[in-house]
XYZ file of C-alpha atoms in Angstrom:
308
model
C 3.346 -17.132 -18.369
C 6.946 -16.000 -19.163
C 9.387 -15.227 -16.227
C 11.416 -12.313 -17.013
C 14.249 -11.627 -14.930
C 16.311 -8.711 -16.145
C 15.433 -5.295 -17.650
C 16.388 -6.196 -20.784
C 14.263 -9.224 -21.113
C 11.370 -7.170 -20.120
C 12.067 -4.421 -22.687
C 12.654 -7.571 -25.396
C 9.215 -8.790 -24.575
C 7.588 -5.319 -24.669
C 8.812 -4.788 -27.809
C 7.522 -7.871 -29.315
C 4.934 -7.269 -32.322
C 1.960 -8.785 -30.979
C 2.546 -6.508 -27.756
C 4.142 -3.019 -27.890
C 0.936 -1.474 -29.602
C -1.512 -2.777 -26.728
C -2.491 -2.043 -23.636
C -0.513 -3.670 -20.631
C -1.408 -3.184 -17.153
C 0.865 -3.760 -14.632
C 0.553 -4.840 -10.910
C 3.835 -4.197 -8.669
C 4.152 -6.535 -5.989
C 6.736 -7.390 -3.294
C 5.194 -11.102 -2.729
C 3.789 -13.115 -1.036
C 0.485 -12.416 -2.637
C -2.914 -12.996 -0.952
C -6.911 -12.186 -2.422
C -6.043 -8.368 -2.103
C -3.142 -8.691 -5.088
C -5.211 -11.326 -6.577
C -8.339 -8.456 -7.289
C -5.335 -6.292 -8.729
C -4.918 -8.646 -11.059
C -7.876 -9.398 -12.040
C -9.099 -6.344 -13.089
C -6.061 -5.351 -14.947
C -6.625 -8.373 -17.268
C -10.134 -7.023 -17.575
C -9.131 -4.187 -18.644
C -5.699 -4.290 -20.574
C -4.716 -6.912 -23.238
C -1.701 -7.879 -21.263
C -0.530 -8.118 -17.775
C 2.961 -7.957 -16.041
C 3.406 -8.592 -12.432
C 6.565 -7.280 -10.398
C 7.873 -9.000 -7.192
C 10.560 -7.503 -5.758
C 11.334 -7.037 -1.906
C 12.462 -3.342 -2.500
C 15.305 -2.503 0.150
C 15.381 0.942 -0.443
C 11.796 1.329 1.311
C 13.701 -0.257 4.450
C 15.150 1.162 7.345
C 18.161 -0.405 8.614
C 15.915 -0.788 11.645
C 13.581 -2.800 9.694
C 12.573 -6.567 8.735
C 13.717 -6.598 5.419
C 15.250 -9.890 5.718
C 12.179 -11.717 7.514
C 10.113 -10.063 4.635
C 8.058 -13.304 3.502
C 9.194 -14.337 0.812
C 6.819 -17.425 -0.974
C 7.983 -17.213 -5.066
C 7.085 -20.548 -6.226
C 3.530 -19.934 -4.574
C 3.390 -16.838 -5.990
C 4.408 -17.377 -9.322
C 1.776 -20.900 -9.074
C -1.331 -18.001 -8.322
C 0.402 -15.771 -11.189
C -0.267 -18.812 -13.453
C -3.889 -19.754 -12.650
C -5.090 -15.487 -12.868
C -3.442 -15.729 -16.303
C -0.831 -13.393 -16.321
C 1.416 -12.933 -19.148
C 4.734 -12.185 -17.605
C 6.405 -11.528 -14.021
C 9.343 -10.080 -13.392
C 11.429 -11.200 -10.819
C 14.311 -9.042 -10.904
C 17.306 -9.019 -7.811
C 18.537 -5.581 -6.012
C 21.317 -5.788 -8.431
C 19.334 -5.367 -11.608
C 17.066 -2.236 -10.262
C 20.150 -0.720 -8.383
C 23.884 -0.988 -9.954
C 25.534 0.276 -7.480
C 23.999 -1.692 -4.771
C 21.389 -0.343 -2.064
C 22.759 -0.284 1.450
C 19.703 0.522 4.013
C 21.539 3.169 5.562
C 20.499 6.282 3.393
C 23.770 8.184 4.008
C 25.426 5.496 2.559
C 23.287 5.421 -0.773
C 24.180 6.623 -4.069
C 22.657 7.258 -7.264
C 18.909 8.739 -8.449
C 16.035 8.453 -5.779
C 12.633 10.195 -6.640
C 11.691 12.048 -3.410
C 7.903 13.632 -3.744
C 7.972 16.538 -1.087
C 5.074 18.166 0.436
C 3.589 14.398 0.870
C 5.743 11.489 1.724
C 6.809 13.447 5.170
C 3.447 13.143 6.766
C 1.347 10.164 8.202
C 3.413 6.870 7.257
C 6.182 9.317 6.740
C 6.711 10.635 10.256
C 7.352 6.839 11.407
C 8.939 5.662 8.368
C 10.856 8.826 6.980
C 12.715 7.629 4.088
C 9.915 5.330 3.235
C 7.984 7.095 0.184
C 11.180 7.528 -1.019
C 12.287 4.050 -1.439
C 8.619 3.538 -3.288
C 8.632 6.336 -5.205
C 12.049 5.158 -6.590
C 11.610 1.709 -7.253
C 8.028 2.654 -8.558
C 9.565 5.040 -11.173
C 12.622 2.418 -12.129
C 10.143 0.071 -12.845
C 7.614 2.114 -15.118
C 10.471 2.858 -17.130
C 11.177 -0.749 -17.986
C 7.690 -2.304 -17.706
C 6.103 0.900 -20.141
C 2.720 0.420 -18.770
C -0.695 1.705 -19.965
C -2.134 1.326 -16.567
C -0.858 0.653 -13.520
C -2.896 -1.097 -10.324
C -2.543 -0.298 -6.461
C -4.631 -1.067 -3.695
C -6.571 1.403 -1.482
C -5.120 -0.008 1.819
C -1.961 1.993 0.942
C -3.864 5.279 0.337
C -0.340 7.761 0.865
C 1.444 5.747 -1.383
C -1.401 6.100 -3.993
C -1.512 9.999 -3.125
C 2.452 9.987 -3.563
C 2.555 8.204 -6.843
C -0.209 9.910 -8.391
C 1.725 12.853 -7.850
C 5.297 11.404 -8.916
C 3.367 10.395 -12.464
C 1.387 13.574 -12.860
C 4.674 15.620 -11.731
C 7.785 13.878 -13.618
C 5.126 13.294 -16.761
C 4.985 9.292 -16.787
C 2.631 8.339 -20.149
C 0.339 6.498 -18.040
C -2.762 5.743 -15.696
C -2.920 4.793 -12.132
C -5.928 2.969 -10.868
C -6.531 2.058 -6.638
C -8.996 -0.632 -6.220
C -10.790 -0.462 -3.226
C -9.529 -2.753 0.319
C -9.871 -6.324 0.240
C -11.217 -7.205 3.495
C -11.728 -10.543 5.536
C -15.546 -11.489 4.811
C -15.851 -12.722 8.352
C -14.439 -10.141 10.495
C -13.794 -6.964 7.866
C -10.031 -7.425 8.881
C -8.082 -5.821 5.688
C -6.015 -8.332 4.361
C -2.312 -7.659 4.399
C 0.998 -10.440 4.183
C 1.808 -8.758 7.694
C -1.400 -10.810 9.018
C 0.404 -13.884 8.787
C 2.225 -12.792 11.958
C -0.400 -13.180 14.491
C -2.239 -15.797 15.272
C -6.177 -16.290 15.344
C -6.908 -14.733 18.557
C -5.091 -11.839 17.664
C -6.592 -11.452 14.063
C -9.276 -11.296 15.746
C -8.943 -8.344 17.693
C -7.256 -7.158 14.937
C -10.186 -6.693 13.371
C -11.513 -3.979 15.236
C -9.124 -1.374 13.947
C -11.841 -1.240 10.850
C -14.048 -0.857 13.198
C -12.893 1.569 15.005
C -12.389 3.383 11.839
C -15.770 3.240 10.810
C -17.507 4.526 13.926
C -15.198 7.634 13.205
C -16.221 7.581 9.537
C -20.004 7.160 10.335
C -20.207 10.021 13.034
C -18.729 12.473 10.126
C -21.439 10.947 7.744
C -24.487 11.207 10.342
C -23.163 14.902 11.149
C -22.539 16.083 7.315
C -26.136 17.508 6.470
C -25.939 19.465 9.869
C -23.107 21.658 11.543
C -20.619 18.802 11.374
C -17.846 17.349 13.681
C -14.791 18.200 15.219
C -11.683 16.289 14.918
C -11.567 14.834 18.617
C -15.366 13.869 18.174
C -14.337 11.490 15.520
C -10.988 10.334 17.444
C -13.481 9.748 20.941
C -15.473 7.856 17.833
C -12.794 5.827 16.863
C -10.068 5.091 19.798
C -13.486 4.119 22.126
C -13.028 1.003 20.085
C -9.777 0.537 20.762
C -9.544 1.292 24.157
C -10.056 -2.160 25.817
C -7.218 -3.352 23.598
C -4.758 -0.568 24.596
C -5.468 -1.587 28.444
C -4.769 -5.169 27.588
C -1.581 -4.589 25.488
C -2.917 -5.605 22.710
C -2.741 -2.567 20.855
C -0.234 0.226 20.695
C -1.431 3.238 18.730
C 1.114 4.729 16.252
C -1.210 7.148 14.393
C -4.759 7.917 13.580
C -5.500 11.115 10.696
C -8.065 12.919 9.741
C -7.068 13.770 6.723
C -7.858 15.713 2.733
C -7.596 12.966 0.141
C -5.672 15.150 -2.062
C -3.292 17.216 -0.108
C -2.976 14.808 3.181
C -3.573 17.786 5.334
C -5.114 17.043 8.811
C -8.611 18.255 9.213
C -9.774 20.035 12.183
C -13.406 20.360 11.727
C -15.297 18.048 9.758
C -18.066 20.670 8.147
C -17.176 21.270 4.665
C -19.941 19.307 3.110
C -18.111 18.633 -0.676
C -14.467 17.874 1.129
C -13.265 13.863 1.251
C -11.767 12.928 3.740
C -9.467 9.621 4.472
C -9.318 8.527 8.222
C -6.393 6.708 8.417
C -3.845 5.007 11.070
C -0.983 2.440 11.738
C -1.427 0.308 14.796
C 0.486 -2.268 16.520
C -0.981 -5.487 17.249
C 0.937 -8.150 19.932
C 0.166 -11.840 19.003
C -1.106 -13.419 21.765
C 0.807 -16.482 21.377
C 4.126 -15.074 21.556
C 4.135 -11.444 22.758
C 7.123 -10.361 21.715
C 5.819 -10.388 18.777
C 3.836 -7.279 17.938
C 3.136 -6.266 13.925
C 2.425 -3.286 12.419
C -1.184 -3.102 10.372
C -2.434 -0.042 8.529
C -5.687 0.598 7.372
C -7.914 3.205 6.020
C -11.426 4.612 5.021
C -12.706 7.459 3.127
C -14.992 9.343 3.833
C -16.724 11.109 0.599
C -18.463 14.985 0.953
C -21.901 15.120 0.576
């Protein structure tokens, strides 16, 4: 496996005989990689003759607010699992290599090209995180045009960011495909596996769990009511937050969102009887470890819900 640390080793390798007529896939990354980057992987070296893995900890997808310094950061681990999947080349480039003219997390402060996608990245993730898509979106761009990819691998667990980069490539008319694989999930408890888990301890994975679960009592009270008159919206939420209620009492969980949403446009649905529409129920909630509560991380998680 090579490590390529600048843009212009990248392009050198891309360009190399035996590799800029083939198919690469490409898998970006910002570390600390569990089973859920590992599937990414794998199926791009199923499908593509070569594979190039990104990690970067991007900071314009931080808020100055933000943990971007207690991101985890685990590179020799990383670059270990990189070498048993069999990738051909990672790229571990700094902040200075994708942005010039330095990134300082206070927007105002920023200069340069940044790749906003409008009409998507405001809602959901957006409302809590607004400058977030746009740090993604970004980065995600900069690094299709060094990497040149034939396909490019993301996981379902960040369903906007799919949405928003499906529309960045299909929009600003990037040569390439985007695949989403679907969530890697904890066998035992269905817990969607994240490097934010590391966090909380057992007890609170735990409970953790039962934001999926949650989720799909929503998504199987649209199902059960699809070949008849349907849902409404607060049906599904009563569904879905009747989970989560002993949690909230306990301060275990503090709700950020929950949507109801269209898979293509994002847009919230308010009555769930359109039999060919797909849906993706979606929220953010904060969990408090239970060993040490001032400690409280944010998990996301999704599921979709297809039309009949």
């Amino acid at each position: 496996m090579q490590v390529l640390r600048t843009v212009a080793e990248v392009r050198a390798w891309r360009k190399q005989e035996n590799v800029r007529n083939e198919d690469v896939g490409f898998v970006p990354t910002m570390g600390c990689l569990h089973e859920g980057h590992a599937s990414l992987i794998q199926q791009s070296i199923k499908d593509n003759k070569f594979t190039v893995v990104s990690i970067f900890v991007n900071p314009s997808q931080f808020a100055p607010t933000e943990d971007l310094d207690k991101y985890p950061r685990t590179l020799d681990a990383d670059k270990k699992l990189l070498e048993e999947l069999g990738v051909d080349a990672v790229f571990v480039p700094q902040p200075k290599d994708l942005y010039p003219r330095g990134i300082p997390l206070d927007v105002s402060k920023q200069v340069g090209p940044f790749i906003s996608v409008l009409g998507l990245s405001e809602k959901l993730e957006g409302k809590t995180r607004p400058n977030f898509f746009r740090g993604v979106a970004t980065v995600v761009g900069k690094l299709f045009n060094i990497v040149q990819p034939t396909k490019a691998y993301f996981g379902q667990k960040d369903f906007q960011q799919f949405v928003v980069l499906q529309n960045m490539v299909k929009e600003l008319f990037f040569d390439l495909e985007l695949v989403m694989m679907p969530i890697t999930r904890s066998a035992t408890s269905g817990l969607a596996l994240s490097s934010r888990n590391k966090y909380l301890c057992e007890e609170s994975l735990e409970i953790a769990a039962n934001i999926y679960k949650g989720l799909k009592d929503g998504a199987q009270l649209i199902i059960k009511n699809q070949a008849t008159e349907g849902v409404t919206r607060d049906d599904v939420l009563d569904a879905i937050q009747s989970r989560w209620i002993p949690y909230y009492q306990t301060g275990d969980f503090k709700l950020d969102y929950i949507s109801i949403a269209d898979v293509e446009t994002l847009d919230e649905v308010e009555t769930l009887s359109n039999k060919s529409q797909d849906i993706v129920i979606s929220c953010a909630v904060y969990v408090r470890d239970r060993l040490d509560l001032k400690t409280t991380v944010r998990l996301i998680d999704n599921v979709l819900v297809p039309g009949c």
